[in-house]
Each structure stands twice: as structure tokens, then as C-alpha cells.
Tab-separated table of C-alpha atoms in Angstrom:
chain	number	residue	atom	x	y	z
A	1	MET	CA	111.291	-17.484	191.857
A	2	MET	CA	107.915	-19.164	191.774
A	3	GLN	CA	109.519	-22.597	192.175
A	4	MET	CA	111.746	-21.904	195.208
A	5	ALA	CA	109.435	-23.818	197.551
A	6	GLU	CA	109.797	-26.944	195.392
A	7	GLN	CA	113.555	-26.730	194.813
A	8	ALA	CA	114.599	-28.928	197.754
A	9	LEU	CA	112.097	-31.653	196.828
A	10	SER	CA	113.228	-31.449	193.201
A	11	THR	CA	116.863	-31.924	194.260
A	12	VAL	CA	116.015	-35.047	196.265
A	13	SER	CA	113.923	-36.441	193.409
A	14	ASN	CA	116.710	-35.819	190.922
A	15	ALA	CA	119.201	-37.514	193.210
A	16	ASN	CA	116.974	-40.583	193.505
A	17	ALA	CA	116.528	-40.625	189.741
A	18	ASP	CA	120.300	-40.485	189.249
A	19	VAL	CA	120.782	-43.443	191.582
A	20	ALA	CA	118.112	-45.438	189.753
A	21	LEU	CA	119.602	-44.577	186.386
A	22	ALA	CA	123.092	-45.561	187.522
A	23	SER	CA	121.723	-48.867	188.812
A	24	HIS	CA	119.876	-49.495	185.541
A	25	MET	CA	122.970	-48.747	183.478
A	26	ALA	CA	125.083	-51.027	185.639
A	27	GLU	CA	122.615	-53.869	185.238
A	28	ASN	CA	122.188	-53.390	181.502
A	29	ALA	CA	125.700	-52.342	180.532
A	30	TYR	CA	127.030	-53.634	177.218
A	31	SER	CA	129.952	-55.995	177.615
A	32	PRO	CA	132.082	-56.352	174.462
A	33	VAL	CA	132.217	-59.899	173.158
A	34	SER	CA	134.359	-61.635	170.629
A	35	SER	CA	133.155	-63.529	167.584
A	36	MET	CA	133.990	-66.782	169.393
A	37	ASN	CA	131.046	-66.724	171.773
A	38	ALA	CA	129.097	-64.332	169.525
A	39	ALA	CA	126.563	-63.155	172.086
A	40	VAL	CA	125.413	-59.753	173.183
A	41	SER	CA	123.204	-59.306	176.238
A	42	LEU	CA	121.370	-56.017	176.203
A	43	ALA	CA	118.507	-55.433	178.617
A	44	SER	CA	115.680	-57.673	177.391
A	45	HIS	CA	117.336	-58.195	173.965
A	46	THR	CA	119.644	-61.103	173.326
A	47	LEU	CA	121.472	-61.683	170.079
A	48	SER	CA	123.204	-65.021	169.541
A	49	ILE	CA	123.879	-67.576	166.818
A	50	GLY	CA	120.909	-69.883	166.359
A	51	GLN	CA	118.426	-67.282	167.556
A	52	GLU	CA	115.058	-67.594	165.797
A	53	PHE	CA	112.858	-64.815	164.395
A	54	PRO	CA	109.291	-65.363	163.140
A	55	ASP	CA	109.791	-63.001	160.190
A	56	VAL	CA	112.069	-60.374	158.694
A	57	ASP	CA	110.166	-57.484	160.306
A	58	THR	CA	110.743	-58.873	163.797
A	59	CYS	CA	114.409	-59.360	163.015
A	60	ARG	CA	114.667	-55.808	161.744
A	61	ARG	CA	112.995	-54.358	164.863
A	62	THR	CA	115.264	-56.337	167.193
A	63	LEU	CA	118.407	-55.159	165.448
A	64	LYS	CA	117.103	-51.594	165.397
A	65	ASP	CA	116.575	-51.636	169.185
A	66	ILE	CA	120.073	-52.994	169.734
A	67	ALA	CA	121.581	-50.350	167.449
A	68	ILE	CA	119.791	-47.596	169.365
A	69	ALA	CA	120.948	-48.944	172.727
A	70	LEU	CA	124.570	-49.352	171.605
A	71	HIS	CA	124.636	-46.005	169.755
A	72	PHE	CA	125.570	-47.185	166.286
A	73	GLU	CA	123.915	-47.241	162.884
A	74	ILE	CA	123.012	-50.349	160.888
A	75	ARG	CA	123.331	-50.556	157.120
A	76	ILE	CA	121.176	-53.189	155.398
A	77	VAL	CA	123.138	-55.208	152.863
A	78	LYS	CA	120.314	-57.497	151.744
A	79	SER	CA	116.745	-58.010	152.845
A	80	ASP	CA	114.082	-60.308	151.383
A	81	ARG	CA	111.696	-63.011	152.586
A	82	SER	CA	114.424	-65.623	152.900
A	83	ARG	CA	117.341	-63.734	154.382
A	84	PHE	CA	118.461	-60.557	156.078
A	85	ILE	CA	122.051	-59.276	156.085
A	86	ALA	CA	123.166	-56.103	157.890
A	87	LYS	CA	126.402	-54.529	159.048
A	88	CYS	CA	127.623	-51.472	160.928
A	89	SER	CA	127.623	-48.415	158.686
A	90	LYS	CA	131.037	-47.316	159.965
A	91	GLU	CA	133.779	-48.143	157.500
A	92	GLY	CA	136.069	-50.856	158.886
A	93	CYS	CA	133.762	-51.904	161.716
A	94	PRO	CA	133.545	-55.742	161.883
A	95	TRP	CA	129.988	-55.870	163.251
A	96	ARG	CA	127.817	-57.966	160.896
A	97	VAL	CA	124.766	-60.258	161.113
A	98	HIS	CA	123.379	-62.835	158.681
A	99	VAL	CA	119.869	-64.233	159.166
A	100	ALA	CA	118.396	-66.850	156.802
A	101	ASN	CA	115.510	-69.340	156.530
A	102	ALA	CA	115.802	-72.294	158.871
A	103	PRO	CA	115.778	-75.728	157.175
A	104	GLU	CA	112.273	-77.169	156.953
A	105	SER	CA	110.882	-74.297	159.102
A	106	PRO	CA	109.093	-71.005	158.427
A	107	LEU	CA	111.366	-69.330	160.993
A	108	LEU	CA	114.517	-67.319	160.369
A	109	LEU	CA	117.768	-68.314	162.083
A	110	LEU	CA	120.705	-66.069	162.999
A	111	GLU	CA	123.479	-67.956	161.201
A	112	HIS	CA	126.361	-65.533	161.551
A	113	PHE	CA	127.198	-62.784	164.014
A	114	MET	CA	130.542	-61.054	163.895
A	115	GLY	CA	132.450	-58.637	166.117
A	116	ASN	CA	131.786	-55.558	168.225
A	117	THR	CA	130.650	-52.176	167.036
A	118	LEU	CA	133.392	-49.561	166.976
A	119	VAL	CA	130.995	-46.614	166.866
A	120	LYS	CA	131.273	-44.210	169.811
A	121	GLY	CA	128.501	-42.317	171.582
A	122	SER	CA	129.349	-39.076	169.774
A	123	ARG	CA	127.160	-40.210	166.882
A	124	ILE	CA	123.995	-40.384	168.954
A	125	PHE	CA	122.550	-37.217	167.465
A	126	THR	CA	123.193	-38.357	163.886
A	127	ILE	CA	121.662	-41.744	164.604
A	128	SER	CA	118.615	-40.179	166.237
A	129	ARG	CA	117.690	-38.601	162.912
A	130	HIS	CA	117.991	-41.839	160.957
A	131	PRO	CA	114.713	-43.181	159.481
A	132	TRP	CA	115.134	-46.408	161.462
A	133	VAL	CA	114.999	-44.567	164.759
A	134	GLY	CA	112.017	-42.518	163.690
A	135	LEU	CA	112.916	-39.150	165.208
A	136	HIS	CA	112.165	-36.414	162.699
A	137	GLY	CA	111.033	-33.656	165.070
A	138	LEU	CA	111.954	-30.028	164.711
A	139	TRP	CA	113.685	-27.995	167.401
A	140	LYS	CA	110.370	-26.545	168.578
A	141	HIS	CA	109.020	-30.050	169.162
A	142	ALA	CA	111.946	-30.875	171.436
A	143	TRP	CA	111.444	-27.570	173.258
A	144	ARG	CA	107.777	-28.300	173.844
A	145	GLY	CA	108.704	-31.715	175.189
A	146	LYS	CA	111.103	-30.108	177.634
A	147	GLU	CA	108.424	-27.626	178.719
A	148	ARG	CA	105.961	-30.427	179.372
A	149	SER	CA	108.538	-32.352	181.396
A	150	MET	CA	109.367	-29.291	183.495
A	151	ALA	CA	105.668	-28.604	183.993
A	152	ALA	CA	105.158	-32.165	185.212
A	153	LEU	CA	107.950	-31.674	187.769
A	154	HIS	CA	107.368	-28.094	188.916
A	155	GLY	CA	103.996	-27.060	187.545
A	156	THR	CA	103.316	-24.563	184.784
A	157	TYR	CA	104.263	-20.890	184.796
A	158	GLU	CA	100.598	-19.991	185.056
A	159	GLU	CA	100.128	-22.209	188.116
A	160	GLY	CA	103.198	-20.645	189.699
A	161	PHE	CA	101.896	-17.108	189.271
A	162	LYS	CA	98.581	-18.121	190.846
A	163	LEU	CA	100.452	-19.466	193.889
A	164	LEU	CA	102.378	-16.237	194.545
A	165	PRO	CA	99.864	-14.764	197.055
A	166	ALA	CA	99.918	-18.002	199.061
A	167	TYR	CA	103.713	-18.093	198.793
A	168	CYS	CA	103.996	-14.574	200.216
A	169	GLU	CA	101.586	-15.457	203.005
A	170	GLN	CA	103.717	-18.467	203.961
A	171	ILE	CA	106.869	-16.321	204.053
A	172	ARG	CA	105.217	-13.861	206.436
A	173	LYS	CA	103.776	-16.683	208.531
A	174	THR	CA	106.906	-18.821	208.853
A	175	ASN	CA	109.406	-15.907	208.955
A	176	PRO	CA	107.866	-13.254	211.234
A	177	GLY	CA	109.241	-9.835	210.438
A	178	SER	CA	109.828	-10.684	206.787
A	179	ILE	CA	108.265	-8.649	204.000
A	180	ALA	CA	106.602	-10.396	201.068
A	181	SER	CA	103.969	-8.873	198.834
A	182	VAL	CA	102.617	-9.348	195.338
A	183	VAL	CA	100.824	-6.713	193.271
A	184	ALA	CA	98.386	-7.479	190.444
A	185	THR	CA	96.848	-5.137	187.909
A	186	GLY	CA	93.998	-4.949	185.413
A	187	GLN	CA	90.612	-6.621	185.311
A	188	ASP	CA	92.251	-9.976	184.700
A	189	ASN	CA	94.329	-9.551	187.876
A	190	SER	CA	97.575	-10.133	185.974
A	191	PHE	CA	100.962	-10.116	187.714
A	192	GLN	CA	102.806	-6.809	188.020
A	193	ARG	CA	105.228	-6.876	190.967
A	194	LEU	CA	106.652	-9.106	193.692
A	195	PHE	CA	108.814	-7.948	196.617
A	196	VAL	CA	110.575	-10.224	199.126
A	197	SER	CA	112.956	-9.459	201.993
A	198	TYR	CA	113.571	-11.883	204.854
A	199	ARG	CA	113.749	-10.822	208.492
A	200	ALA	CA	117.254	-12.287	208.881
A	201	ALA	CA	118.519	-10.216	205.945
A	202	ILE	CA	116.975	-7.019	207.325
A	203	TYR	CA	118.441	-7.599	210.786
A	204	GLY	CA	121.834	-8.550	209.363
A	205	PHE	CA	122.089	-5.419	207.236
A	206	ILE	CA	121.079	-3.029	210.005
A	207	ASN	CA	123.268	-4.577	212.700
A	208	ALA	CA	126.259	-6.159	210.975
A	209	CYS	CA	126.884	-4.618	207.537
A	210	ARG	CA	128.523	-1.373	206.485
A	211	PRO	CA	126.061	1.319	205.308
A	212	LEU	CA	126.297	0.373	201.660
A	213	LEU	CA	123.700	-0.896	199.189
A	214	GLU	CA	124.259	-2.044	195.633
A	215	LEU	CA	121.378	-1.952	193.158
A	216	ASP	CA	121.223	-4.176	190.105
A	217	ARG	CA	118.731	-5.735	187.713
A	218	VAL	CA	118.573	-8.816	185.504
A	219	HIS	CA	116.193	-9.311	182.598
A	220	LEU	CA	114.324	-12.623	182.652
A	221	LYS	CA	114.192	-14.809	179.546
A	222	GLY	CA	111.490	-17.342	180.371
A	223	LYS	CA	108.058	-17.789	178.862
A	224	TYR	CA	106.928	-14.574	180.534
A	225	LEU	CA	109.499	-11.809	180.385
A	226	GLY	CA	110.205	-9.499	183.279
A	227	THR	CA	113.025	-8.005	185.327
A	228	VAL	CA	114.559	-8.895	188.686
A	229	PHE	CA	115.569	-5.966	190.908
A	230	CYS	CA	118.058	-6.646	193.680
A	231	ALA	CA	119.459	-4.685	196.616
A	232	ALA	CA	122.533	-6.208	198.263
A	233	ALA	CA	124.878	-5.135	201.038
A	234	VAL	CA	128.461	-6.194	201.793
A	235	ASP	CA	129.194	-8.255	204.914
A	236	ALA	CA	132.292	-8.427	207.128
A	237	ASP	CA	133.880	-10.991	204.790
A	238	ASP	CA	133.518	-8.537	201.899
A	239	ALA	CA	130.918	-10.807	200.282
A	240	LEU	CA	127.549	-9.764	198.878
A	241	PHE	CA	124.712	-9.906	201.406
A	242	PRO	CA	121.294	-9.982	199.641
A	243	LEU	CA	118.825	-7.672	201.323
A	244	ALA	CA	115.788	-7.631	199.027
A	245	ILE	CA	114.653	-8.783	195.611
A	246	ALA	CA	111.729	-7.854	193.425
A	247	ILE	CA	110.292	-9.187	190.191
A	248	VAL	CA	108.518	-6.653	188.005
A	249	ASP	CA	106.764	-6.905	184.669
A	250	VAL	CA	109.138	-4.416	183.034
A	251	GLU	CA	112.043	-2.159	184.002
A	252	SER	CA	110.592	1.338	184.203
A	253	ASP	CA	110.943	4.545	186.188
A	254	GLU	CA	107.682	3.710	187.957
A	255	ASN	CA	108.880	0.272	189.039
A	256	TRP	CA	112.221	1.627	190.282
A	257	MET	CA	110.330	4.241	192.291
A	258	TRP	CA	108.168	1.492	193.796
A	259	PHE	CA	111.184	-0.708	194.593
A	260	MET	CA	113.066	2.073	196.397
A	261	SER	CA	109.869	2.968	198.247
A	262	GLU	CA	109.644	-0.609	199.541
A	263	LEU	CA	113.311	-0.478	200.561
A	264	ARG	CA	112.711	2.738	202.461
A	265	LYS	CA	109.748	1.249	204.327
A	266	LEU	CA	111.789	-1.881	205.023
A	267	LEU	CA	114.613	0.065	206.682
A	268	GLY	CA	112.312	2.599	208.320
A	269	VAL	CA	113.872	4.881	210.909
A	270	ASN	CA	117.061	2.814	210.929
A	271	THR	CA	118.366	4.720	207.908
A	272	ASP	CA	118.313	7.911	209.982
A	273	SER	CA	120.334	6.408	212.844
A	274	MET	CA	123.048	4.711	210.759
A	275	PRO	CA	125.986	6.548	209.127
A	276	ARG	CA	125.332	8.158	205.766
A	277	LEU	CA	124.129	5.479	203.377
A	278	THR	CA	126.087	4.847	200.187
A	279	ILE	CA	124.254	3.424	197.168
A	280	LEU	CA	126.055	2.102	194.084
A	281	SER	CA	124.365	1.328	190.772
A	282	GLU	CA	124.520	1.902	187.038
A	283	ARG	CA	122.742	5.210	187.706
A	284	THR	CA	120.084	4.893	185.033
A	285	LEU	CA	117.590	7.742	185.010
A	286	GLY	CA	114.983	5.657	186.844
A	287	MET	CA	117.485	4.651	189.540
A	288	VAL	CA	118.722	8.211	190.069
A	289	ASP	CA	115.223	9.673	190.485
A	290	ALA	CA	114.105	6.870	192.807
A	291	VAL	CA	117.156	7.195	195.072
A	292	GLU	CA	116.835	10.996	195.249
A	293	THR	CA	113.156	10.654	196.165
A	294	HIS	CA	113.365	7.991	198.869
A	295	PHE	CA	116.983	8.298	200.078
A	296	PRO	CA	117.716	12.021	199.605
A	297	ASN	CA	120.668	11.993	202.025
A	298	ALA	CA	122.387	8.957	200.493
A	299	CYS	CA	125.534	9.233	198.410
A	300	HIS	CA	124.663	7.651	195.068
A	301	GLY	CA	127.683	6.630	192.981
A	302	PHE	CA	128.494	4.448	190.013
A	303	CYS	CA	129.081	0.714	190.349
A	304	LEU	CA	132.790	0.377	189.542
A	305	ARG	CA	132.271	-2.855	187.630
A	306	TYR	CA	129.861	-1.095	185.299
A	307	ILE	CA	132.038	1.993	184.849
A	308	SER	CA	135.215	-0.012	184.188
A	309	GLU	CA	133.524	-2.285	181.645
A	310	ASN	CA	132.151	0.755	179.839
A	311	PHE	CA	135.619	2.354	179.701
A	312	ARG	CA	137.224	-0.860	178.456
A	313	ASP	CA	134.582	-1.414	175.763
A	314	THR	CA	134.759	2.221	174.643
A	315	PHE	CA	138.522	2.530	174.201
A	316	LYS	CA	139.748	-1.068	173.773
A	317	ASN	CA	143.261	-0.050	174.815
A	318	SER	CA	144.979	-2.059	177.557
A	319	LYS	CA	147.395	0.763	178.404
A	320	LEU	CA	144.516	3.196	178.851
A	321	VAL	CA	142.658	0.693	181.028
A	322	ASN	CA	145.675	0.280	183.329
A	323	ILE	CA	146.021	4.053	183.739
A	324	PHE	CA	142.258	4.265	184.345
A	325	TRP	CA	142.525	1.887	187.309
A	326	ASN	CA	145.385	3.951	188.719
A	327	ALA	CA	143.157	7.013	188.417
A	328	VAL	CA	140.269	5.251	190.162
A	329	TYR	CA	142.323	4.473	193.274
A	330	ALA	CA	144.351	7.697	193.329
A	331	LEU	CA	144.102	9.086	196.871
A	332	THR	CA	144.561	12.755	196.018
A	333	THR	CA	143.052	15.014	193.396
A	334	ALA	CA	146.543	15.935	192.159
A	335	GLU	CA	147.394	12.286	191.559
A	336	PHE	CA	144.040	11.747	189.848
A	337	GLU	CA	144.517	14.722	187.511
A	338	SER	CA	148.007	13.476	186.657
A	339	LYS	CA	146.588	10.119	185.550
A	340	ILE	CA	143.887	11.853	183.521
A	341	SER	CA	146.571	13.859	181.713
A	342	GLU	CA	148.375	10.632	180.835
A	343	MET	CA	145.169	9.197	179.359
A	344	VAL	CA	144.423	12.358	177.363
A	345	GLN	CA	147.878	12.175	175.768
A	346	ILE	CA	146.930	8.738	174.436
A	347	SER	CA	143.362	9.605	173.400
A	348	GLN	CA	141.534	12.934	173.367
A	349	ASP	CA	138.249	10.999	173.533
A	350	VAL	CA	138.843	10.469	177.251
A	351	LEU	CA	137.644	14.021	177.994
A	352	PRO	CA	134.080	13.611	176.625
A	353	TRP	CA	133.888	10.233	178.365
A	354	LEU	CA	134.794	11.880	181.688
A	355	HIS	CA	132.189	14.555	181.022
A	356	HIS	CA	129.548	11.831	180.674
A	357	PHE	CA	130.766	9.814	183.691
A	358	ASN	CA	131.485	12.395	186.379
A	359	PRO	CA	134.590	11.320	188.405
A	360	GLN	CA	132.922	12.603	191.573
A	361	LEU	CA	130.636	9.568	191.310
A	362	TRP	CA	133.341	6.878	191.069
A	363	ALA	CA	136.904	8.132	191.763
A	364	VAL	CA	138.292	7.621	195.286
A	365	ALA	CA	139.808	11.104	195.272
A	366	TYR	CA	136.384	12.729	194.786
A	367	PHE	CA	133.753	10.227	195.911
A	368	GLU	CA	131.936	11.383	199.055
A	369	GLY	CA	130.517	8.001	199.997
A	370	SER	CA	132.042	5.291	202.162
A	371	GLY	CA	135.747	4.864	201.463
A	372	MET	CA	135.263	1.095	201.463
A	373	ALA	CA	132.333	1.312	199.052
A	374	ILE	CA	134.128	2.422	195.931
A	375	SER	CA	135.992	-0.884	195.583
A	376	HIS	CA	132.678	-2.495	194.725
């Protein structure tokens, strides 16, 4: 949420980086060679018969760089002051080099170079942990590296939270009629809540959407935990139409009460002039109390996705699930009761489940809300 303003710039930067990377790879691609010409061109490294090295260490470093670039592992056969012999560690791979002292010279000469490596890129991770490569970091080290890279691109989490007031101000300034506010708490002015609803979304819901709102929440898993609240409508194409979102420090009855209060202020008198509002949710205790307080005339039912997943996970019986769906869309109470009887014959546990999930809050035959709402 805090990085939305930078997302477009980030996309362009990533695209440019991809183009540069593709160009670099094309320029420095490895072309397989036979033992007849015995030469490999790799970026700034060149390996060919007659190539000179000042010492064994330089030879070793050069071969190590080539092995890293070509994604294979070298096995040293022999190494001393006068010669260096290495081959690919993969059994059956013909790749092999032989470096020895040059006649009447302190230098080392590449005397023999054989074949192409047969190792594929799938061994990159294994190679990365080899002592030659020098990567011995733990998972947490890699994670910290990723965090630093993301911070360099988008800024830190802490910087993002500090920018929220300015971000809300820009929304109100550039989108007149939009609502954007951030609430802090405590002496340290720490983040508590953020609410955003754009003018276009408000206008679209009031003038072009059916009187239906769906409430949902998602728990965040970043460095700083929290919960996203969302209120969405359904447009003429039967697609979700986001109306408002909020980020809160924790899901609680108090925060749900605040969120529904903001929704009520957002819609204002328009909720009194539109047909009876239908609200669908998981009907947690906090949701139920908040809806009853701020939308007392609304019909508050269960989200059918939630109710159906709960039924499926509870009974784990495909036949029961099929009958359940028939019961959901039954148009008359008699047809609904008939389907319930069929389910009870299969499992008596259906009755306590129905007692917990009142059919008047989700079945078409009983639901008092919008007839088009229950399908969602």
C-alpha cells in the first residue's frame, strides 16, 4: 500500500533492466566449441591453448570464474607449482584443462583444453555452495540481502509509514472528492489505521452498481503485521468493484466499528435513497456488531464462498456438497426442506451445522436481501 505511488516507476525501471540484461546475455552468450579450435569466449575471460598465466593462483581464479559463468563445477586433478590439471566434476563430461610450466619461462601455459561442459543450469544452487564459489550464507543472510535490495528500490517500511500523511494529502488534492486519512496512536505517533476510497469508486457505486457490498479482510505478512479491510460492490458485468480499503494494525471489533463508520460517512444520505442495502461477509462478531450499528436497515448475510467452503471442509462428502448447492439455490421453502432431508439421511451432523449457520442468512428461499446478491 505504501509503495503504490512508486509502482509505475518501478515497472519502467524493471523493464529497462530486463532489456539491459537481455542485451548483456546476448553479447556474452557462451557458444559451444569443439576441441579442434579449443577456445571459449566468455565476457572478459578467454580460454585457449597457449594462453599464459603468471602463477597457479591466477589460473585457478580464471577457471573458477568461467565455471561460475557456465554453471558447472570443476574438480582439481593435480595442482602444484609446475602444473595444474582440472576437469568437469560431472561423470562422463569431456571438459578438461592442462596447464604446465612454459619452457625457459616462469609463466604457465595452457597446453591442453578439451570439450564442452555437459552440466546444465539446474546445478546452479549446488555450485553456489561449493568452496570455490565462496557462498556459505544462511537463509537469513539471503533474506536480509533481498530486504536491502527492495529498500534501495522502494524505500524502507519505516520510510513508507512516515510518508502516509503526505500520500493521503496527495490523494485528496489530485482526486477531489476522494477520502484518504491516516490515524496514529501513542506518544510515538505509531501507525494504527489507514482508509482510502476514491471519488470515482464512490460515484460508480452510488450511480451504477446494485445495492450490494461485500466485506472481506486479508492478514498482512510483511515486516509489520496488520490487516487489510475491503468493501467491494458488484458492477453491471458481475465483476467486483472496489469501493474502499483500510489497513489496520490488528483485526478487532473496534477496528471493524471504525471501518463501517467510515463507510457510512462515505455514502452519507445516499444509503437512505437507494434500495435496501445488502451486505455479505463472513459475519464474524465484529462485523455483525459494526453493520448493525452503522447500517441498521441493511440485510446482512453470509458470503456464499465462505459458507460453502466451511460445509465442504466440515463434511468432506462430494454427494453432500452437491445436495447443499441444490439447497442453496432452491426457490421455495418446500424445495429447500426437501434437500435438507436428503442431506440428513446421509449425515445427522448436518442439523447442528444448520443451527450454527442459519439458512435465512444464505439460502435463496429464505434470504431477504437482493435476489442477485446471494450468488456472491
